[in-house]
CSV table of C-alpha atoms and ligand atoms in Angstrom, one decimal:
chain,number,residue,atom,x,y,z
A,235,MET,CA,41.9,31.2,-50.6
A,236,ARG,CA,45.7,31.4,-50.1
A,237,ALA,CA,47.6,34.7,-50.6
A,238,VAL,CA,50.3,33.0,-52.6
A,239,ASP,CA,47.8,31.7,-55.1
A,240,ILE,CA,46.3,35.2,-55.6
A,241,ILE,CA,49.8,36.6,-56.1
A,242,ARG,CA,50.7,33.9,-58.6
A,243,ALA,CA,47.4,34.4,-60.6
A,244,LYS,CA,48.1,38.2,-61.0
A,245,ARG,CA,51.8,37.5,-61.7
A,246,ASP,CA,50.7,35.3,-64.5
A,247,GLY,CA,48.4,38.0,-65.9
A,248,GLN,CA,45.1,36.5,-64.9
A,249,PRO,CA,42.2,38.8,-63.7
A,250,LEU,CA,41.4,38.4,-60.0
A,251,SER,CA,38.0,37.1,-59.0
A,252,PRO,CA,35.8,39.1,-56.7
A,253,GLU,CA,36.5,36.6,-54.0
A,254,ALA,CA,40.3,37.0,-54.5
A,255,ILE,CA,40.0,40.8,-54.3
A,256,ASP,CA,37.9,40.6,-51.1
A,257,THR,CA,40.4,38.2,-49.5
A,258,PHE,CA,43.2,40.6,-50.3
A,259,VAL,CA,41.6,43.7,-48.9
A,260,ARG,CA,40.4,41.8,-45.8
A,261,GLY,CA,43.9,40.5,-45.4
A,262,VAL,CA,45.3,44.0,-45.5
A,263,SER,CA,42.6,45.4,-43.1
A,264,THR,CA,42.9,42.6,-40.5
A,265,GLY,CA,46.7,42.3,-40.7
A,266,ALA,CA,46.3,38.7,-41.8
A,267,TRP,CA,48.5,39.3,-44.9
A,268,PRO,CA,52.1,40.1,-44.1
A,269,ASP,CA,53.6,43.2,-45.7
A,270,TYR,CA,55.8,41.1,-48.1
A,271,GLN,CA,52.8,39.4,-49.6
A,272,ILE,CA,50.8,42.6,-49.9
A,273,ALA,CA,53.8,44.2,-51.6
A,274,ALA,CA,54.3,41.3,-54.0
A,275,LEU,CA,50.6,41.5,-55.1
A,276,LEU,CA,50.9,45.3,-55.5
A,277,MET,CA,54.0,44.9,-57.7
A,278,ALA,CA,52.2,42.2,-59.8
A,279,ILE,CA,49.3,44.7,-60.2
A,280,VAL,CA,51.7,47.4,-61.3
A,281,LEU,CA,53.2,45.1,-63.9
A,282,ARG,CA,50.1,43.2,-65.1
A,283,GLY,CA,47.4,45.9,-64.6
A,284,MET,CA,43.8,45.4,-63.8
A,285,THR,CA,40.6,45.4,-65.8
A,286,ALA,CA,38.0,48.1,-65.2
A,287,GLU,CA,35.9,45.5,-63.4
A,288,GLU,CA,38.7,44.4,-61.1
A,289,THR,CA,39.5,48.0,-60.3
A,290,ALA,CA,35.9,48.7,-59.4
A,291,LEU,CA,35.8,45.6,-57.2
A,292,LEU,CA,39.0,46.6,-55.5
A,293,THR,CA,37.6,50.1,-54.9
A,294,ARG,CA,34.4,48.8,-53.4
A,295,ALA,CA,36.3,46.4,-51.1
A,296,MET,CA,38.4,49.3,-49.9
A,297,VAL,CA,35.4,51.5,-49.3
A,298,THR,CA,33.8,48.8,-47.2
A,299,SER,CA,37.1,48.3,-45.2
A,300,GLY,CA,35.9,51.4,-43.2
A,301,ASP,CA,33.0,53.8,-42.6
A,302,ARG,CA,30.9,55.5,-45.2
A,303,VAL,CA,29.8,59.0,-44.2
A,304,ASP,CA,26.0,59.4,-44.2
A,305,LEU,CA,25.1,62.8,-45.6
A,306,SER,CA,21.4,61.9,-46.2
A,307,SER,CA,20.3,64.2,-43.4
A,308,LEU,CA,21.3,67.2,-45.5
A,309,PRO,CA,18.8,68.2,-48.1
A,310,GLY,CA,20.0,68.7,-51.7
A,311,ILE,CA,22.7,67.2,-53.9
A,312,LYS,CA,26.1,67.1,-52.2
A,313,VAL,CA,29.0,67.6,-54.6
A,314,GLY,CA,32.5,66.6,-53.7
A,315,LYS,CA,35.7,67.7,-55.4
A,316,HIS,CA,39.2,66.2,-55.6
A,317,SER,CA,42.4,67.1,-57.2
A,318,THR,CA,45.2,64.6,-58.0
A,319,GLY,CA,47.6,67.2,-56.6
A,320,GLY,CA,49.9,69.9,-57.9
A,321,VAL,CA,52.1,72.8,-56.9
A,322,GLY,CA,50.3,76.0,-55.8
A,323,ASP,CA,47.0,74.1,-56.1
A,324,LYS,CA,44.9,76.1,-53.6
A,325,VAL,CA,41.7,75.6,-55.7
A,326,SER,CA,39.6,73.8,-53.0
A,327,ILE,CA,40.0,76.6,-50.6
A,328,VAL,CA,38.4,79.1,-53.0
A,329,LEU,CA,36.1,76.7,-54.7
A,330,ALA,CA,34.3,75.2,-51.6
A,331,PRO,CA,33.0,78.6,-50.4
A,332,LEU,CA,32.4,79.8,-54.0
A,333,ALA,CA,30.3,76.8,-55.0
A,334,ALA,CA,28.4,77.0,-51.6
A,335,ALA,CA,27.7,80.7,-52.3
A,336,CYS,CA,26.1,79.5,-55.6
A,337,GLY,CA,23.8,77.0,-53.8
A,338,VAL,CA,25.9,73.8,-53.9
A,339,ILE,CA,26.6,71.8,-50.7
A,340,VAL,CA,30.3,71.0,-50.6
A,341,PRO,CA,31.4,68.4,-48.1
A,342,LYS,CA,35.2,68.5,-48.5
A,343,MET,CA,37.6,66.0,-46.9
A,344,SER,CA,41.1,66.8,-47.7
A,345,GLY,CA,44.7,65.6,-47.2
A,346,ARG,CA,48.1,66.9,-46.2
A,347,GLY,CA,51.0,67.8,-48.4
A,348,LEU,CA,53.6,65.1,-49.0
A,349,GLY,CA,56.7,65.5,-51.2
A,350,HIS,CA,56.7,68.5,-53.6
A,351,THR,CA,52.9,69.0,-53.6
A,352,GLY,CA,51.1,71.0,-50.9
A,353,GLY,CA,48.0,69.9,-49.0
A,354,THR,CA,44.8,71.8,-48.3
A,355,LEU,CA,44.8,71.0,-44.6
A,356,ASP,CA,48.3,72.4,-44.1
A,357,LYS,CA,47.3,75.6,-45.9
A,358,LEU,CA,44.2,76.1,-43.8
A,359,GLU,CA,46.0,75.3,-40.6
A,360,SER,CA,48.2,78.4,-41.3
A,361,ILE,CA,45.2,80.4,-40.2
A,362,PRO,CA,45.5,81.0,-36.5
A,363,GLY,CA,43.0,78.7,-34.6
A,364,PHE,CA,41.7,76.9,-37.6
A,365,ARG,CA,40.6,73.3,-36.8
A,366,THR,CA,40.7,70.6,-39.5
A,367,ALA,CA,40.0,67.7,-37.1
A,368,LEU,CA,36.2,68.0,-36.9
A,369,SER,CA,33.9,65.4,-35.5
A,370,LEU,CA,31.4,64.1,-38.0
A,371,GLU,CA,28.7,65.9,-36.1
A,372,GLU,CA,30.5,69.2,-36.3
A,373,PHE,CA,31.1,68.6,-40.1
A,374,LEU,CA,27.4,68.0,-40.7
A,375,ALA,CA,26.4,71.0,-38.6
A,376,ALA,CA,28.8,73.2,-40.5
A,377,LEU,CA,27.5,71.9,-43.8
A,378,ALA,CA,23.9,72.5,-42.8
A,379,GLU,CA,24.6,76.1,-41.7
A,380,ASN,CA,27.1,77.3,-44.2
A,381,GLY,CA,26.9,74.8,-47.2
A,382,CYS,CA,30.6,74.0,-47.0
A,383,ALA,CA,33.2,72.6,-44.6
A,384,ILE,CA,36.7,71.3,-45.0
A,385,MET,CA,38.1,68.6,-42.7
A,386,GLY,CA,40.7,65.9,-42.6
A,387,GLN,CA,39.7,62.4,-43.4
A,388,THR,CA,38.6,60.5,-40.3
A,389,ALA,CA,40.8,57.5,-39.3
A,390,ASN,CA,38.2,55.1,-40.5
A,391,ILE,CA,37.7,56.4,-44.0
A,392,ALA,CA,39.1,53.6,-46.3
A,393,PRO,CA,41.6,52.3,-43.7
A,394,ALA,CA,42.8,49.6,-46.2
A,395,ASP,CA,44.1,52.5,-48.4
A,396,LYS,CA,46.1,54.0,-45.6
A,397,LYS,CA,48.0,50.7,-45.2
A,398,LEU,CA,48.3,50.1,-48.9
A,399,TYR,CA,49.4,53.7,-49.6
A,400,ALA,CA,52.2,53.6,-47.0
A,401,LEU,CA,53.5,50.3,-48.5
A,402,ARG,CA,53.2,51.6,-52.1
A,403,ASP,CA,55.2,54.6,-51.2
A,404,VAL,CA,58.2,52.5,-50.2
A,405,THR,CA,57.9,49.7,-52.8
A,406,ALA,CA,57.8,51.8,-56.0
A,407,THR,CA,54.2,50.8,-56.6
A,408,ILE,CA,52.5,54.2,-56.6
A,409,GLU,CA,52.6,54.6,-60.4
A,410,SER,CA,49.7,52.4,-61.5
A,411,ILE,CA,46.4,53.6,-62.8
A,412,PRO,CA,44.3,50.9,-61.2
A,413,LEU,CA,46.0,51.4,-57.8
A,414,ILE,CA,45.7,55.2,-57.9
A,415,SER,CA,42.1,55.0,-59.1
A,416,ALA,CA,41.1,52.6,-56.2
A,417,SER,CA,43.0,54.7,-53.7
A,418,VAL,CA,41.5,58.0,-54.7
A,419,MET,CA,38.0,56.7,-55.3
A,420,SER,CA,37.7,54.5,-52.2
A,421,LYS,CA,38.2,57.7,-50.1
A,422,LYS,CA,35.9,59.8,-52.3
A,423,LEU,CA,33.1,57.3,-52.3
A,424,ALA,CA,33.4,56.8,-48.5
A,425,GLU,CA,32.8,60.5,-48.1
A,426,GLY,CA,29.2,60.1,-49.2
A,427,SER,CA,28.7,62.8,-51.8
A,428,ASP,CA,26.1,62.3,-54.5
A,429,ALA,CA,28.3,63.7,-57.3
A,430,LEU,CA,32.0,64.4,-57.7
A,431,VAL,CA,34.1,66.7,-59.8
A,432,LEU,CA,37.7,65.7,-60.3
A,433,ASP,CA,40.6,67.9,-61.3
A,434,VAL,CA,43.2,65.5,-62.9
A,435,LYS,CA,46.5,67.3,-63.1
A,436,CYS,CA,48.7,66.7,-66.1
A,437,GLY,CA,52.3,67.9,-66.7
A,438,HIS,CA,55.8,68.1,-65.2
A,439,GLY,CA,54.4,69.0,-61.7
A,440,ALA,CA,51.8,66.2,-61.6
A,441,PHE,CA,51.7,62.4,-61.2
A,442,MET,CA,50.5,62.1,-64.8
A,443,LYS,CA,53.1,63.6,-67.1
A,444,SER,CA,51.4,63.0,-70.5
A,445,ILE,CA,47.9,63.7,-71.7
A,446,ASP,CA,47.4,60.0,-72.6
A,447,GLU,CA,48.2,59.0,-69.0
A,448,ALA,CA,46.0,61.7,-67.6
A,449,ARG,CA,43.1,60.7,-69.9
A,450,ALA,CA,43.5,57.0,-68.9
A,451,LEU,CA,43.4,57.9,-65.2
A,452,ALA,CA,40.5,60.3,-65.6
A,453,ARG,CA,38.5,57.7,-67.5
A,454,SER,CA,39.2,55.1,-64.9
A,455,LEU,CA,38.1,57.4,-62.0
A,456,VAL,CA,35.0,58.5,-63.8
A,457,ALA,CA,34.1,54.8,-64.6
A,458,ILE,CA,34.5,53.8,-61.0
A,459,GLY,CA,32.4,56.7,-59.6
A,460,THR,CA,29.7,56.1,-62.2
A,461,SER,CA,29.5,52.4,-61.5
A,462,ALA,CA,29.1,53.2,-57.8
A,463,GLY,CA,26.1,55.4,-58.6
A,464,VAL,CA,27.9,58.7,-58.0
A,465,ARG,CA,27.8,61.1,-60.9
A,466,THR,CA,31.4,61.8,-61.6
A,467,GLU,CA,33.3,63.9,-64.1
A,468,ALA,CA,36.9,65.1,-64.5
A,469,LEU,CA,38.6,68.1,-65.9
A,470,ILE,CA,42.1,67.4,-67.0
A,471,THR,CA,44.1,70.6,-66.3
A,472,ARG,CA,47.6,71.7,-67.0
A,473,MET,CA,50.2,71.4,-64.2
A,474,ASP,CA,53.6,72.4,-65.8
A,475,ALA,CA,54.1,75.7,-64.0
A,476,PRO,CA,52.7,76.3,-60.5
A,477,LEU,CA,49.1,77.4,-60.3
A,478,GLY,CA,48.9,81.1,-59.4
A,479,ARG,CA,51.9,83.0,-57.9
A,480,ALA,CA,52.1,81.7,-54.4
A,481,VAL,CA,53.5,78.4,-53.2
A,482,GLY,CA,53.6,77.7,-49.5
A,483,ASN,CA,50.8,77.5,-46.9
A,484,ALA,CA,50.1,81.0,-45.5
A,485,LEU,CA,51.3,82.6,-48.8
A,486,GLU,CA,48.7,80.5,-50.6
A,487,ILE,CA,45.9,81.6,-48.2
A,488,ARG,CA,46.7,85.2,-49.0
A,489,GLU,CA,46.3,84.4,-52.7
A,490,CYS,CA,43.0,82.6,-52.0
A,491,LEU,CA,41.8,85.8,-50.3
A,492,ASP,CA,42.7,87.9,-53.3
A,493,THR,CA,41.0,85.4,-55.6
A,494,LEU,CA,37.8,85.3,-53.4
A,495,ARG,CA,37.8,89.1,-53.8
A,496,GLY,CA,37.9,88.7,-57.6
A,497,ARG,CA,41.5,89.9,-57.7
A,498,GLY,CA,43.4,86.6,-58.0
A,499,PRO,CA,45.6,85.4,-60.8
A,500,ALA,CA,43.7,84.9,-64.1
A,501,GLU,CA,44.5,81.3,-64.5
A,502,LEU,CA,43.5,80.3,-60.9
A,503,THR,CA,40.3,82.3,-61.2
A,504,GLU,CA,39.5,80.7,-64.5
A,505,LEU,CA,40.0,77.1,-63.1
A,506,VAL,CA,37.9,77.8,-60.0
A,507,VAL,CA,35.1,79.2,-62.1
A,508,ARG,CA,35.2,76.2,-64.5
A,509,LEU,CA,35.1,73.7,-61.6
A,510,ALA,CA,32.3,75.7,-59.8
A,511,THR,CA,30.4,75.6,-63.1
A,512,ARG,CA,30.5,71.8,-63.3
A,513,MET,CA,29.6,71.5,-59.6
A,514,MET,CA,26.6,73.8,-60.1
A,515,ARG,CA,25.4,71.8,-63.1
A,516,LEU,CA,25.7,68.5,-61.2
A,517,ALA,CA,23.9,70.0,-58.3
A,518,GLY,CA,21.1,71.2,-60.6
A,519,GLN,CA,21.8,74.8,-59.6
A,520,ALA,CA,22.1,76.1,-63.2
A,521,THR,CA,20.7,75.0,-66.5
A,522,THR,CA,23.6,76.1,-68.7
A,523,ASP,CA,27.4,76.4,-68.3
A,524,ASP,CA,27.2,80.1,-69.3
A,525,GLU,CA,24.6,80.8,-66.6
A,526,ALA,CA,26.7,78.9,-64.0
A,527,ALA,CA,29.9,80.6,-64.9
A,528,ALA,CA,28.3,84.1,-64.8
A,529,ARG,CA,26.9,83.4,-61.3
A,530,ALA,CA,30.3,82.1,-60.1
A,531,ARG,CA,32.0,85.3,-61.4
A,532,GLU,CA,29.3,87.4,-59.7
A,533,ALA,CA,29.8,85.6,-56.4
A,534,LEU,CA,33.5,86.5,-56.5
A,535,ALA,CA,32.9,90.1,-57.6
A,536,SER,CA,30.1,90.8,-55.0
A,537,GLY,CA,32.1,89.4,-52.0
A,538,ALA,CA,29.5,86.6,-51.5
A,539,ALA,CA,32.2,83.9,-51.8
A,540,LEU,CA,34.6,85.8,-49.5
A,541,ALA,CA,31.9,86.2,-46.9
A,542,ARG,CA,31.2,82.4,-47.1
A,543,PHE,CA,34.9,81.7,-46.6
A,544,GLY,CA,34.9,84.0,-43.5
A,545,ARG,CA,32.0,82.0,-42.1
A,546,LEU,CA,33.8,78.7,-42.8
A,547,VAL,CA,36.9,80.0,-41.0
A,548,ALA,CA,34.9,81.2,-38.0
A,549,ARG,CA,32.9,78.0,-37.9
A,550,GLN,CA,36.1,75.9,-37.7
A,551,GLY,CA,37.7,78.0,-34.9
A,552,GLY,CA,39.9,80.2,-37.1
A,553,ASP,CA,40.5,83.9,-36.9
A,554,ALA,CA,38.0,85.3,-39.4
A,555,SER,CA,39.4,88.8,-39.2
A,556,LEU,CA,41.9,87.6,-41.9
A,557,VAL,CA,39.1,88.3,-44.4
A,558,ASP,CA,39.7,92.1,-43.7
A,559,ASP,CA,43.3,91.9,-42.7
A,560,ALA,CA,45.6,89.1,-43.9
A,561,ARG,CA,48.3,90.2,-41.5
A,562,VAL,CA,47.0,87.8,-39.0
A,563,LEU,CA,48.7,85.1,-41.1
A,564,PRO,CA,52.2,84.1,-40.1
A,565,GLN,CA,55.0,85.8,-42.0
A,566,ALA,CA,58.5,84.7,-42.6
A,567,ARG,CA,61.4,86.8,-41.1
A,568,ALA,CA,63.5,86.7,-44.2
A,569,ARG,CA,63.0,87.2,-47.9
A,570,THR,CA,65.6,86.1,-50.5
A,571,PRO,CA,65.1,87.1,-54.1
A,572,VAL,CA,66.2,84.8,-56.9
A,573,PRO,CA,67.5,87.0,-59.8
A,574,ALA,CA,67.3,86.3,-63.5
A,575,PRO,CA,70.7,85.2,-64.9
A,576,CYS,CA,70.0,86.9,-68.2
A,577,SER,CA,67.4,89.0,-70.1
A,578,GLY,CA,64.8,87.3,-72.3
A,579,VAL,CA,61.4,85.7,-72.1
A,580,VAL,CA,60.3,83.1,-69.5
A,581,LEU,CA,59.8,79.9,-71.5
A,582,ALA,CA,59.0,77.5,-68.6
A,583,MET,CA,58.7,77.4,-64.8
A,584,ASP,CA,59.1,73.8,-63.6
A,585,ALA,CA,56.4,73.2,-61.0
A,586,GLU,CA,58.1,70.2,-59.4
A,587,LYS,CA,61.3,72.1,-58.9
A,588,VAL,CA,59.5,75.1,-57.4
A,589,GLY,CA,57.5,72.7,-55.1
A,590,ARG,CA,60.7,71.0,-53.9
A,591,ALA,CA,62.4,74.3,-53.3
A,592,SER,CA,59.5,75.4,-51.2
A,593,MET,CA,59.6,72.2,-49.3
A,594,LEU,CA,63.3,72.7,-48.6
A,595,LEU,CA,62.4,76.1,-47.1
A,596,GLY,CA,60.2,74.3,-44.6
A,597,ALA,CA,56.8,74.6,-46.3
A,598,GLY,CA,56.4,70.9,-47.0
A,599,ARG,CA,57.4,67.6,-45.5
A,600,GLU,CA,59.3,64.5,-46.7
A,601,ARG,CA,57.8,62.2,-44.0
A,602,ALA,CA,54.1,62.3,-43.0
A,603,ASP,CA,54.9,63.1,-39.3
A,604,ALA,CA,57.4,65.9,-40.0
A,605,PRO,CA,56.6,69.5,-38.8
A,606,ILE,CA,56.1,72.3,-41.3
A,607,ASP,CA,56.7,76.1,-41.3
A,608,HIS,CA,53.4,77.7,-42.3
A,609,ALA,CA,55.1,81.0,-43.2
A,610,ALA,CA,57.7,79.5,-45.6
A,611,GLY,CA,57.3,79.4,-49.3
A,612,ILE,CA,57.9,81.1,-52.6
A,613,VAL,CA,56.2,84.0,-54.4
A,614,LEU,CA,56.7,84.0,-58.2
A,615,GLU,CA,57.3,87.3,-59.7
A,616,VAL,CA,57.1,86.0,-63.3
A,617,ALA,CA,55.2,83.4,-65.3
A,618,PRO,CA,55.8,81.7,-68.6
A,619,GLY,CA,55.5,84.3,-71.4
A,620,ASP,CA,56.7,87.2,-69.3
A,621,ASP,CA,59.7,89.3,-70.3
A,622,VAL,CA,62.6,89.5,-67.7
A,623,ARG,CA,65.7,91.7,-67.4
A,624,ALA,CA,69.0,90.2,-66.1
A,625,GLY,CA,69.2,90.7,-62.3
A,626,ALA,CA,65.4,91.3,-61.8
A,627,PRO,CA,63.8,88.9,-59.4
A,628,LEU,CA,62.2,85.8,-60.8
A,629,MET,CA,60.8,84.8,-57.5
A,630,VAL,CA,61.2,85.6,-53.8
A,631,LEU,CA,61.9,82.9,-51.2
A,632,HIS,CA,60.1,83.4,-47.8
A,633,HIS,CA,61.9,81.6,-45.0
A,634,ASN,CA,62.8,81.5,-41.3
A,635,ASP,CA,65.6,79.3,-40.2
A,636,ALA,CA,66.2,77.3,-43.4
A,637,PRO,CA,69.3,75.1,-43.2
A,638,ALA,CA,68.8,74.1,-46.9
A,639,LEU,CA,68.4,77.7,-48.1
A,640,GLU,CA,71.3,77.4,-50.6
A,641,GLU,CA,69.9,74.2,-52.0
A,642,ALA,CA,66.4,75.7,-52.3
A,643,ARG,CA,67.8,78.8,-54.0
A,644,ALA,CA,69.7,76.7,-56.6
A,645,LEU,CA,66.7,74.5,-57.3
A,646,ALA,CA,64.4,77.6,-57.6
A,647,ALA,CA,66.8,79.2,-60.1
A,648,ALA,CA,67.0,76.0,-62.1
A,649,ALA,CA,63.2,75.9,-62.3
A,650,VAL,CA,63.1,78.8,-64.7
A,651,THR,CA,64.0,78.5,-68.4
A,652,ILE,CA,64.7,81.8,-70.2
A,653,GLY,CA,64.8,82.1,-74.0
A,654,ASP,CA,64.3,84.5,-76.8
A,655,HIS,CA,60.8,83.8,-78.2
A,656,PRO,CA,57.6,83.7,-76.2
A,657,PRO,CA,56.2,80.2,-75.8
A,658,VAL,CA,52.8,79.3,-77.2
A,659,PRO,CA,50.7,78.9,-74.0
A,660,PRO,CA,48.9,75.5,-73.9
A,661,PRO,CA,45.2,75.6,-72.8
A,662,LEU,CA,44.5,75.5,-69.1
A,663,ILE,CA,41.8,72.9,-69.5
A,664,LEU,CA,43.1,70.0,-71.6
A,665,ASP,CA,40.0,67.8,-71.6
A,666,TRP,CA,36.7,67.0,-69.9
A,667,ILE,CA,35.9,63.4,-69.2
A,668,HIS,CA,32.3,62.5,-68.2
A,669,ALA,CA,30.1,59.4,-68.4
B,262,URA,N1,46.5,60.2,-54.3
B,262,URA,C1,45.9,59.2,-53.6
B,262,URA,O1,45.1,59.4,-52.8
B,262,URA,N2,46.3,57.9,-53.9
B,262,URA,C2,47.2,57.6,-54.9
B,262,URA,O2,47.4,56.5,-55.1
B,262,URA,C3,47.8,58.7,-55.6
B,262,URA,C4,47.4,60.0,-55.3
């Protein structure tokens, strides 16, 4: 089958046969297809779309382009979790030990931050000594002992996705529900969990800006997981303002510690408890949502989740004394407040702008190989609905040498909209999509 015929078929709006999809993914993996033909087909898919069946076939071919982790040596139902990414999204770092403390086995493979959103691996690596590059044997041993482990994806998890994602990034072909679905689910299915809970972010700070787009993506992800025999469900959650008060790696770990102590921001705690609830239900660890949520809250209040996190950190080489004393985390030398320009009520806090400002301070990266400053970031002093006085800090920028400090400060200030009347807060959980 020739590449040009496959590209032409999709360009003309025809569904691709299973053979055509296999040929494409094999061509990507082996290097037989040149980048210009891969990019042409990607653009045809963006413009013409894919049926649910084509998307499932594409996902399956991408899974089999690499290894599939075998978790069958671990007893019990293994439940994975994935977020489509947002600003201040530190959920996995609290959720994995929390769900493990409630009896769920949580094998978590995570990614790094790119652009305005942060990455779980970067946040964890702000803990002195913490290793995210575990061997598969170390990962399985940590899961068997502690019920949770968080590592980076191994090089051979869905390698076709790595090639495709890099090309999509530079050819304006990221924004496609079939391509995002196949990209996310190929990696998740290769990780070998029995069930999967997805957090599909929706709003200004997310890939999916509208609830209709978020629902379409969530349905597509759930359909792929279900057709592959993995019980999959998705919560669609709001990502207009950053989640919690801290944005930036070490700052977010501090907030995770507070949350694991039961003293975190209400919205972050609520989201973590809701996701833990679904994970416990899928793992058969609770018979009702109310029972599961009560157990999750108790694991936070009792310190059981925090103790589990301490063991996770120690098991992965990190300095577990941070559980008692967060001062072991790196701290920035300088703090620059961003004052309110007028008095009023905070109407909105634009997550994308806050994320980009934090990146400019050094907390994130534009290119995948760029270094980051683990201490840099932003602590929000206000949230939508709060009253502010002119001159009082809206947020505090934490930075070391930050050549783009002025740009970051302007962007951070522009993120906040102040008005006269308190906004009506939209719900945190916008929908629940399940098979
Ligand atoms: N995250 C992924 O892993 N892939 C996409 O295509 C988009 C977000």
